[in-house]
Coordinates of C-alpha atoms in Angstrom, one line a residue:
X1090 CA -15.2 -13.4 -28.3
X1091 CA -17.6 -11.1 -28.2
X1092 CA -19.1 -9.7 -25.0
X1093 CA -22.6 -10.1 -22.9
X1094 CA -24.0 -9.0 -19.9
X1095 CA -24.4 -12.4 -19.3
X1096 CA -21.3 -13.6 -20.5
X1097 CA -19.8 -11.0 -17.2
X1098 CA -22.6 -11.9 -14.5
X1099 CA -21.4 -15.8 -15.2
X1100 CA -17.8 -14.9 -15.5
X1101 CA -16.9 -11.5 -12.8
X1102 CA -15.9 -12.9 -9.3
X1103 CA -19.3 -11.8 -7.3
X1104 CA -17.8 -12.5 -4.1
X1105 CA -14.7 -10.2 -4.6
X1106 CA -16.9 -7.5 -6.2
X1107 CA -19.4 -7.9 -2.8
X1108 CA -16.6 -7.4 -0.5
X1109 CA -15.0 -4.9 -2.4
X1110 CA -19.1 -2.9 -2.1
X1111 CA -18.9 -3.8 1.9
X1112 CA -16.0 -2.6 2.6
X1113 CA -16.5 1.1 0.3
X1114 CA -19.8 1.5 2.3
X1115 CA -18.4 0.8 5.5
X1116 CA -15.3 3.3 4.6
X1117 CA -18.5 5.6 3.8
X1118 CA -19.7 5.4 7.0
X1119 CA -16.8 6.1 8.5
X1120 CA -15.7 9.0 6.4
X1121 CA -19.4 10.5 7.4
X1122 CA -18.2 10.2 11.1
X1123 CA -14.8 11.5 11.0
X1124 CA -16.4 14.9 9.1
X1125 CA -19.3 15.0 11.0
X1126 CA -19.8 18.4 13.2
X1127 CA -22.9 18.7 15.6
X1128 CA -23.0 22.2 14.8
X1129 CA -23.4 21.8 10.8
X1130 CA -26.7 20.7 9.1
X1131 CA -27.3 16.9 8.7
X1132 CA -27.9 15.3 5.4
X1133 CA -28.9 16.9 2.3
X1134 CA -31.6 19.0 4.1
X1135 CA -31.6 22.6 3.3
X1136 CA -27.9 22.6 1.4
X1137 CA -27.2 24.1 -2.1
X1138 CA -24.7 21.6 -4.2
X1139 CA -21.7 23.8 -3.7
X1140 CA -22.5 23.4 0.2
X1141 CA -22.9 19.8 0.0
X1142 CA -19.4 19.5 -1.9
X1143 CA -17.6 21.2 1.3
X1144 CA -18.3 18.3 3.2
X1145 CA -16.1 15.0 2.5
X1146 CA -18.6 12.9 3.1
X1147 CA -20.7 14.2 -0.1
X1148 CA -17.4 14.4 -2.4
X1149 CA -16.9 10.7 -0.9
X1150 CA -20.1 9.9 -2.6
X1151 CA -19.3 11.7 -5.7
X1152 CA -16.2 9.8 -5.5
X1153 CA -17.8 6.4 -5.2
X1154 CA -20.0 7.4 -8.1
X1155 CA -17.3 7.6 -10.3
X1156 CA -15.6 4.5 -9.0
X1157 CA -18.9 2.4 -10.1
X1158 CA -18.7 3.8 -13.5
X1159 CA -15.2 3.4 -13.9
X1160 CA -15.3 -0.3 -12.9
X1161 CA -18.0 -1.1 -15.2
X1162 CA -15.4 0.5 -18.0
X1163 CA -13.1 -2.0 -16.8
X1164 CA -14.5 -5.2 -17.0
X1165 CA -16.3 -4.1 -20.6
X1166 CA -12.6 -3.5 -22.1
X1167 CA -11.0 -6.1 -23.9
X1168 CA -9.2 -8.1 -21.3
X1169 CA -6.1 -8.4 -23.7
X1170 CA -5.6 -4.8 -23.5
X1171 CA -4.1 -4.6 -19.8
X1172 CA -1.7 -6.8 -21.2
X1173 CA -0.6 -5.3 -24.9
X1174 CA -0.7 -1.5 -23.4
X1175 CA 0.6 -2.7 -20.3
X1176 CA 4.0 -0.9 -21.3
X1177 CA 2.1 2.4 -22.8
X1178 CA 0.4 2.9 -18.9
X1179 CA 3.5 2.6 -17.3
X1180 CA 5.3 5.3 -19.6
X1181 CA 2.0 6.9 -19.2
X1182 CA 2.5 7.1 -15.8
X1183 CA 6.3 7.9 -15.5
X1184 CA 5.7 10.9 -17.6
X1185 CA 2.6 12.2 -15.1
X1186 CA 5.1 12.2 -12.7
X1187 CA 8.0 13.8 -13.9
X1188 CA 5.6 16.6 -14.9
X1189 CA 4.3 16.3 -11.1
X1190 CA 7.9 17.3 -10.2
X1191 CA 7.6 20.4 -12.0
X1192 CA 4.2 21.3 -12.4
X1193 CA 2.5 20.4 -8.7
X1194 CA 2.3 23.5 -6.0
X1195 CA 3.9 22.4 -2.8
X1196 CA 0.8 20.7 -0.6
X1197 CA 2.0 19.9 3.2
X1198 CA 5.8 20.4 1.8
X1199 CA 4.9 17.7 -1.2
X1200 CA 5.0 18.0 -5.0
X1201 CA 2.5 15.1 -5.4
X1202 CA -1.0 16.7 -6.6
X1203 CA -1.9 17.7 -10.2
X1204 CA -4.8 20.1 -10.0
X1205 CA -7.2 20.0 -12.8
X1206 CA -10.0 22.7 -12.3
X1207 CA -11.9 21.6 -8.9
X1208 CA -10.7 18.1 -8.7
X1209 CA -7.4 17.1 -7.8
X1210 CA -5.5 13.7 -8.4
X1211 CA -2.1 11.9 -7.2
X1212 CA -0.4 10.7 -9.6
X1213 CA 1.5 7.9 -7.1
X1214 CA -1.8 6.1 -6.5
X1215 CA -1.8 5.3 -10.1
X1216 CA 1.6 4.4 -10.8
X1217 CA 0.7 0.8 -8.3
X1218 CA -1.5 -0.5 -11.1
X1219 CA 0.5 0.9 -14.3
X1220 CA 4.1 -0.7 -12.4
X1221 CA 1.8 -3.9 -11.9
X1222 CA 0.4 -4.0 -15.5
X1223 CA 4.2 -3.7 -17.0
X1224 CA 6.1 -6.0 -14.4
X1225 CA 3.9 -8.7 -14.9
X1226 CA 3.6 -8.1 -19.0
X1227 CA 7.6 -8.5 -18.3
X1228 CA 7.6 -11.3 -16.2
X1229 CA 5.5 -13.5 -18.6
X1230 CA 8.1 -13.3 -20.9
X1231 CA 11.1 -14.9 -18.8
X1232 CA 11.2 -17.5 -15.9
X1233 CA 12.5 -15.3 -12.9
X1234 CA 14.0 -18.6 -11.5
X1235 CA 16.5 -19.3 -13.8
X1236 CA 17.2 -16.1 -15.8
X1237 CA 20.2 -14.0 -16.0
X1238 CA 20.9 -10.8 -14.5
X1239 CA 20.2 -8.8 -17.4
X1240 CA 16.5 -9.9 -16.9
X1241 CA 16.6 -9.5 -13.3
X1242 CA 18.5 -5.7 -13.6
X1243 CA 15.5 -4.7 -16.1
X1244 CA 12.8 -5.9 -13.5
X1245 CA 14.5 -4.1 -10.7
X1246 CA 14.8 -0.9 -12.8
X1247 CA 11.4 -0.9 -13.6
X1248 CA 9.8 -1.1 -10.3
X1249 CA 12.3 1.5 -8.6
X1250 CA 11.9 3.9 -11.5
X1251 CA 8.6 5.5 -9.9
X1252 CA 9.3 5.0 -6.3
X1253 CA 12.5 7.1 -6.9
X1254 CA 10.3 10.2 -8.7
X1255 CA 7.6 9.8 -5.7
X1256 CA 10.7 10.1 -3.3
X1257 CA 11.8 13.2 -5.2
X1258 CA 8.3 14.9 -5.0
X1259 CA 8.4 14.4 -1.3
X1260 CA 5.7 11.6 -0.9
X1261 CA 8.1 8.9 1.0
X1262 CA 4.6 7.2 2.5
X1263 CA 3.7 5.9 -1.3
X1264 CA 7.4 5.2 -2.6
X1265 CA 7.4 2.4 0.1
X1266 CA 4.1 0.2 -1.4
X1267 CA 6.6 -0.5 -4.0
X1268 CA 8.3 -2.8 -1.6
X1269 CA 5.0 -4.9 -1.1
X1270 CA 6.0 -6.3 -5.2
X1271 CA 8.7 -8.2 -3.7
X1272 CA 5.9 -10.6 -2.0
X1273 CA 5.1 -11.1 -5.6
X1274 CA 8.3 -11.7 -7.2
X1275 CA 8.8 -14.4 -4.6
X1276 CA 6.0 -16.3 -5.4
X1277 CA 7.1 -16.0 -8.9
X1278 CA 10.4 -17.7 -8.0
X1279 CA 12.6 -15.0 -6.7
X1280 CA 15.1 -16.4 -4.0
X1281 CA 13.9 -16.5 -0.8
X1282 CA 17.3 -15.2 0.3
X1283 CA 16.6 -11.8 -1.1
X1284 CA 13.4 -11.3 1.5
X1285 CA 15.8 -13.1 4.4
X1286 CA 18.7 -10.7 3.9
X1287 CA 16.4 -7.6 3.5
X1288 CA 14.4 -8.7 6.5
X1289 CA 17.6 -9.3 8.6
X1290 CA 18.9 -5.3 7.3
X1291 CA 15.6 -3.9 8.7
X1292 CA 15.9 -5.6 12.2
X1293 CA 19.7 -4.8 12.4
X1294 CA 19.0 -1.1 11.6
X1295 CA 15.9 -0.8 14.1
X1296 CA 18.4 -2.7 17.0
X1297 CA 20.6 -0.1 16.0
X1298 CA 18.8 2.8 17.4
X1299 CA 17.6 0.4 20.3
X1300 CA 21.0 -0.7 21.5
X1301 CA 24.6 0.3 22.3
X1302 CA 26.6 -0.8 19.1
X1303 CA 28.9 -2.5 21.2
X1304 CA 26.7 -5.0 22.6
X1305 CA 25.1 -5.3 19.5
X1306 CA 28.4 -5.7 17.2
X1307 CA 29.6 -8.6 19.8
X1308 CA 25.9 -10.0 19.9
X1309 CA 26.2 -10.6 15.7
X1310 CA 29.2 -11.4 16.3
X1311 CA 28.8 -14.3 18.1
X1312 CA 25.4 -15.2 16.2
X1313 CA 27.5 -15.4 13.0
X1314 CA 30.2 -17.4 14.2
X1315 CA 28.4 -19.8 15.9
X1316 CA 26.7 -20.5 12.7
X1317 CA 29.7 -20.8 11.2
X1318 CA 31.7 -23.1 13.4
X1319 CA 28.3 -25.3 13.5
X1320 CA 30.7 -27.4 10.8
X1321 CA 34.3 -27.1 10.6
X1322 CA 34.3 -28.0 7.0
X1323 CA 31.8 -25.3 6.3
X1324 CA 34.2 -23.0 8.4
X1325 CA 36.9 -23.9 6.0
X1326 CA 35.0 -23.4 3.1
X1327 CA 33.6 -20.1 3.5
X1328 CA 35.7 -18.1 5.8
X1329 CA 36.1 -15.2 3.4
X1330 CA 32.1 -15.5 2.9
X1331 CA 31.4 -15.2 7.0
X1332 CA 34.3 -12.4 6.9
X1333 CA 32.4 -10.6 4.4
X1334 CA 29.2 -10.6 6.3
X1335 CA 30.4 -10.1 9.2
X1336 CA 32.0 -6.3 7.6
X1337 CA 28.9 -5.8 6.1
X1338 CA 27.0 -6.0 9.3
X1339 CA 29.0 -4.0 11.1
X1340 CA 29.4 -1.3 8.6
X1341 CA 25.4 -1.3 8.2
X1342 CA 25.5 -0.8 12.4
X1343 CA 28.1 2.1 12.3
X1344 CA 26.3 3.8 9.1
X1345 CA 22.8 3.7 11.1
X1346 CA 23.9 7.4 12.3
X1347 CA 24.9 8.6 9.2
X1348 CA 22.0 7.5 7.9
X1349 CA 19.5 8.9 10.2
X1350 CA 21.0 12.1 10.9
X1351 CA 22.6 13.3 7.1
X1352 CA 19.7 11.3 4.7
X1353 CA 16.6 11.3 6.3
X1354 CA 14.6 14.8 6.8
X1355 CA 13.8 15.8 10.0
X1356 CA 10.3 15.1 10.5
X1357 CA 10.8 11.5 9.2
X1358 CA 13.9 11.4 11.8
X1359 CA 11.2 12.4 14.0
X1360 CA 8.4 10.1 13.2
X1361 CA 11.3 7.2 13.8
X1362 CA 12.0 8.6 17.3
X1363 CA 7.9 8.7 18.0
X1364 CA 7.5 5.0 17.3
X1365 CA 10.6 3.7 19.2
X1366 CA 9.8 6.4 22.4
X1367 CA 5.9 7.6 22.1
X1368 CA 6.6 9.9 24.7
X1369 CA 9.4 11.7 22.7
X1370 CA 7.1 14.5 21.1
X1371 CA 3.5 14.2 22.4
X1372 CA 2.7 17.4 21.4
X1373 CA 4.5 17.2 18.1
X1374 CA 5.0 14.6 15.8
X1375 CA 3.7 12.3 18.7
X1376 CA 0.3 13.8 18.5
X1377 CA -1.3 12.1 16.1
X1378 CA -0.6 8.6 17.0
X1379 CA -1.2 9.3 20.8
X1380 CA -4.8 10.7 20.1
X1381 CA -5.2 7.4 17.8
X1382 CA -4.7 5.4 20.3
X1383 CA -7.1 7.5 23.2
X1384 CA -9.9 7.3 20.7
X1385 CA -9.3 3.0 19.4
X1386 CA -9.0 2.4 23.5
X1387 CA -12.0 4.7 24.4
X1388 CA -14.3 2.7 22.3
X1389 CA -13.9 -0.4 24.4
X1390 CA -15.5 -3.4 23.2
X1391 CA -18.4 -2.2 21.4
X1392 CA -17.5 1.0 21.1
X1393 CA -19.4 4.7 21.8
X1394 CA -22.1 4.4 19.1
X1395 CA -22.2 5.6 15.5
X1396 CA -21.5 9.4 15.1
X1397 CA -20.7 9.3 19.0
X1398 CA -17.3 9.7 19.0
X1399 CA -15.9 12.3 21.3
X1400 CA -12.4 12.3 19.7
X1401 CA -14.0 12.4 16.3
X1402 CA -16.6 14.6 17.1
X1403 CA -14.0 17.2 18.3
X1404 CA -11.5 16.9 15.4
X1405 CA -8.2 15.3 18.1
X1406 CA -6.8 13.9 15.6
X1407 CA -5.7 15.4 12.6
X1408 CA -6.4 13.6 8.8
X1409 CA -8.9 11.2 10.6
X1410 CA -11.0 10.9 7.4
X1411 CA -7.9 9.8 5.5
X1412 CA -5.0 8.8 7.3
X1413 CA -6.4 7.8 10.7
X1414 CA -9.9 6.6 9.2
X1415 CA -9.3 3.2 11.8
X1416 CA -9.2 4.8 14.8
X1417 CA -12.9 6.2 13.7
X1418 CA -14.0 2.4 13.5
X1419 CA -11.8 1.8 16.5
X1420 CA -13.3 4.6 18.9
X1421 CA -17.2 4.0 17.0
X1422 CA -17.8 0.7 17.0
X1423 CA -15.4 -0.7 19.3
X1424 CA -13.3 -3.9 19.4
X1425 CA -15.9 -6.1 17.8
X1426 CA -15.7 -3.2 15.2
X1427 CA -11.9 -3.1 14.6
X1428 CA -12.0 -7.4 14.1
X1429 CA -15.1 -7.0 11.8
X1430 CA -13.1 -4.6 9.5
X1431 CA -10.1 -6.7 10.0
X1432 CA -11.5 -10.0 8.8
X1433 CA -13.0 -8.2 5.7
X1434 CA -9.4 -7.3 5.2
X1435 CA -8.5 -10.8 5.5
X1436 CA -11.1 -12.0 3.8
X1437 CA -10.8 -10.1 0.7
X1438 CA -6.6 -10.4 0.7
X1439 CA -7.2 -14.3 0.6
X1440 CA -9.6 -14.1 -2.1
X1441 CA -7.4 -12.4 -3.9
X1442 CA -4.6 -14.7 -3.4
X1443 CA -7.3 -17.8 -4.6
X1444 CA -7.8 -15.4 -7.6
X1445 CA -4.4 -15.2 -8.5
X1446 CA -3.4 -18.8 -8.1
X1447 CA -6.3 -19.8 -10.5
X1448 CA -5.2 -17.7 -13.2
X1449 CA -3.9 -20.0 -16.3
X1450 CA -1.6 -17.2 -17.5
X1451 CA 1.9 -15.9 -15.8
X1452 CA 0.3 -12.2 -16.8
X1453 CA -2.6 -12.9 -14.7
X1454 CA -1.3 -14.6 -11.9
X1455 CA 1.3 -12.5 -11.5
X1456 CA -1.1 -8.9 -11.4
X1457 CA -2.9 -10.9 -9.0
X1458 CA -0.5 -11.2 -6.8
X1459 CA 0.8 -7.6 -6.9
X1460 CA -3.0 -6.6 -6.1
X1461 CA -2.8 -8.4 -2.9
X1462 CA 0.5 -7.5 -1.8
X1463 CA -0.1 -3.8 -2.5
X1464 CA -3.8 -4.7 -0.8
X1465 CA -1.7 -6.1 2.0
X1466 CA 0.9 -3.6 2.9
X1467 CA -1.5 -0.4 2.7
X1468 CA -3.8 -2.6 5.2
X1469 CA -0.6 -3.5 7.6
X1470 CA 0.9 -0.2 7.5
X1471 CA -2.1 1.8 8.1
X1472 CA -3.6 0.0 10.9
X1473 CA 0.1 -0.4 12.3
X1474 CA 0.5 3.4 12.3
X1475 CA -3.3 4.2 13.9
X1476 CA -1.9 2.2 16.9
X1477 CA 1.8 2.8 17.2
X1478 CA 3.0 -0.3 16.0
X1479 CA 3.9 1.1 12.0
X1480 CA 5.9 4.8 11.7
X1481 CA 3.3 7.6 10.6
X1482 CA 3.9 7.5 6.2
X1483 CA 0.9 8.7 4.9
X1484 CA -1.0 6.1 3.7
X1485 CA -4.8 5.7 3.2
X1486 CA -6.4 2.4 4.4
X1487 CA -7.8 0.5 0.9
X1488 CA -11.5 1.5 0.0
X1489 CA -12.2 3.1 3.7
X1490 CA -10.2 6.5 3.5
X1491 CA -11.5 9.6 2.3
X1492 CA -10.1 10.7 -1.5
X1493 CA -10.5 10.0 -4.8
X1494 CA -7.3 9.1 -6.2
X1495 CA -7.0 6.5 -3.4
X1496 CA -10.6 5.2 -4.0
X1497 CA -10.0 4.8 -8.4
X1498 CA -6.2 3.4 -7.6
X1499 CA -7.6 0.7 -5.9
X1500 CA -10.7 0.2 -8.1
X1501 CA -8.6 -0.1 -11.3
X1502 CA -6.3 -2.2 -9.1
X1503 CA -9.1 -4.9 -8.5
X1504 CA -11.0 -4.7 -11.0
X1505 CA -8.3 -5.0 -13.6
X1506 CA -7.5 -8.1 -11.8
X1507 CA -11.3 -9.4 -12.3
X1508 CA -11.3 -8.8 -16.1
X1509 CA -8.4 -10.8 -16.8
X1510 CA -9.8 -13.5 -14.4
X1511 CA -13.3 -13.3 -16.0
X1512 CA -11.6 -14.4 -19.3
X1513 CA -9.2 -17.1 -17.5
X1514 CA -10.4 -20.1 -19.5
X1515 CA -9.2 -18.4 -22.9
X1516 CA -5.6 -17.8 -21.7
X1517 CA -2.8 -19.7 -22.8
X1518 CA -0.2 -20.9 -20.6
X1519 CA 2.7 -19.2 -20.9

């Protein structure tokens, strides 16, 4: 059918695309205030262009410039072509970062940034949407709930293929978001179990480090076999299966300080031992979080005033326009500050979620759901590492940190997403 400026102003999900416009000029804002200096001139006042693009806060615009162009690009293409070339991005993609490996200078001890001229670009951010595109082109061809494990082997392959080449370039922050398209598969009728038993291995591993194994071996222990002797006939029955587990666990417990001391590198062992002791290296690894937190709890309730900020102003915390944009809002504008930019956050993750759901296509609702998961866990983990609660991984909070890979990743992200959803009514169920 062909297209119309009116046929998108009936058809493009307004509120999504005025949430999405909030919350990049709030992240503006913010990204002004963590590279503001009271000693540098204000503005445009008086500044040549190759001045201006020193600043992040003028490349931010630059950036945001691009990102309006680009979505308009998006929603004007054919809507059927995320889903026929959903195969060619992702191979697109693999390649860019295989020749990443090789190609990309060491930045901050990663291989993760292909320089072209001025501007430089990550190749990880854009592997999200390309691994979205060809999972969910995938997915609409088999029924996840019932298919064999041929299937199943093929779906897992192709969303740990890129995490595994980000790992290898030294960018373990990204490689995680990959996790976040297990939210999806669920919905699309993955066993629950799989989330339960990867849920239970992450707690074991953290109680690991928190408690003697002892007491933690006879405290599973006793867990497991009191759900096991619940019903003697279920005892019976799967006594080999509660045996099993019951190695497993244990083996998981002892292999916790193999694990930490042989695979991961010392700063992540570090980063680890920050978040379960903050006082561990305050000066160190433990610096960043620990000046998070002074500026978030400095701004109170309403905060110190825009441009105010005395831990900003000063530069305490390191990456604060990317990384650690929150604890700008935090130490800024306050509490009533931090909840605003939360509920945005909520706001826009459940509109995406309403999104998906009304798709009539499993191609669509399933993109929609990896949007908001990915949307989801950038949001969790960044705020969680600003204030302690997440380990420090390197990832930018969606739309408000400073860069422009980060800013198109999640534009194309979206605004995919609203293409295919502008054209709902012509999908076929699949």
């Amino acid at each position: 059918m062909p297209s119309s400026p009116a046929r998108y102003s009936r058809s493009l999900d307004w509120v999504t695309i005025g949430i999405y416009a909030l919350m990049v000029g709030l992240g503006w804002l913010n990204v002004y205030a963590a590279s503001y200096s009271p000693d540098a001139p204000a503005g445009f006042a008086g500044q040549s262009f190759q001045e201006l693009m020193a600043n992040n806060w003028f490349k931010q615009i630059v950036w945001i410039g691009t990102a309006v162009v680009l979505m308009v690009i998006l929603v004007v293409v054919d809507y059927k072509a995320y889903d026929t070339f959903a195969y060619v991005f992702y191979a697109v993609v693999v390649l860019l970062l295989l020749v990443t490996l090789f190609i990309a200078r060491p930045i901050a001890g990663s291989r993760s940034w292909l320089e072209l001229g001025p501007v430089r670009l990550q190749p990880a951010e854009f592997a999200k949407f390309a691994t979205a595109l060809a999972v969910s082109r995938f997915m609409a061809g088999i029924n996840l709930r019932h298919q064999n494990w041929r299937d199943q082997a093929v779906l897992a392959g192709m969303t740990l293929l890129p995490p595994l080449l980000i790992i290898a370039s030294n960018e373990t922050g990204q490689a995680l978001v990959f996790g976040a398209f297990l939210l999806a598969y669920f919905r699309e009728g993955m066993s629950p179990l799989i989330l339960i038993i990867l849920a239970a291995a992450g707690v074991i591993l953290i109680l690991a480090l928190l408690i003697p194994k002892l007491w933690l071996i006879g405290g599973i222990t006793l867990i497991l076999g009191g759900v096991f002797l619940v019903n003697s006939r279920v005892m019976r029955h799967h006594l080999p299966l509660a045996l099993s587990v019951w190695a497993v666990v244990v083996g998981m417990v002892f292999g916790v300080d193999f694990f930490f001391n042989q695979v991961l590198q010392p700063h992540q062992r570090k980063r680890i031992e920050v978040l379960i002791n903050p006082s561990a290296d305050p000066l160190g690894v433990g610096w960043n979080v620990t000046q998070s937190k002074i500026a978030i709890g400095s701004g109170g309730l309403m905060g110190k005033g825009f441009l105010e900020g005395t831990q900003t102003k000063f530069d305490f915390v390191p990456e604060q326009s990317t990384d650690f944009i929150f604890c700008t809002v935090g130490e800024e504008w306050g509490w009533m500050g931090s909840i605003v930019v939360i509920i945005l956050f909520m706001a826009l993750l459940m509109r995406l979620v309403y999104v998906a759901e009304r798709q009539k296509s499993v191609f669509g609702r399933t993109y929609g759901y990896c949007v908001a998961s990915i949307f989801f866990f950038h949001f969790a983990v960044n705020v969680g590492m600003t204030i302690g609660l997440a380990p420090v991984v390197g990832i930018p909070l969606p739309l408000f940190s400073y860069g422009g890979s980060s800013l198109w990743s999640f534009t194309i992200l979206l605004f995919i997403m609203l293409a295919i959803d502008a054209y709902r009514k012509q999908d076929l169920v699949r």
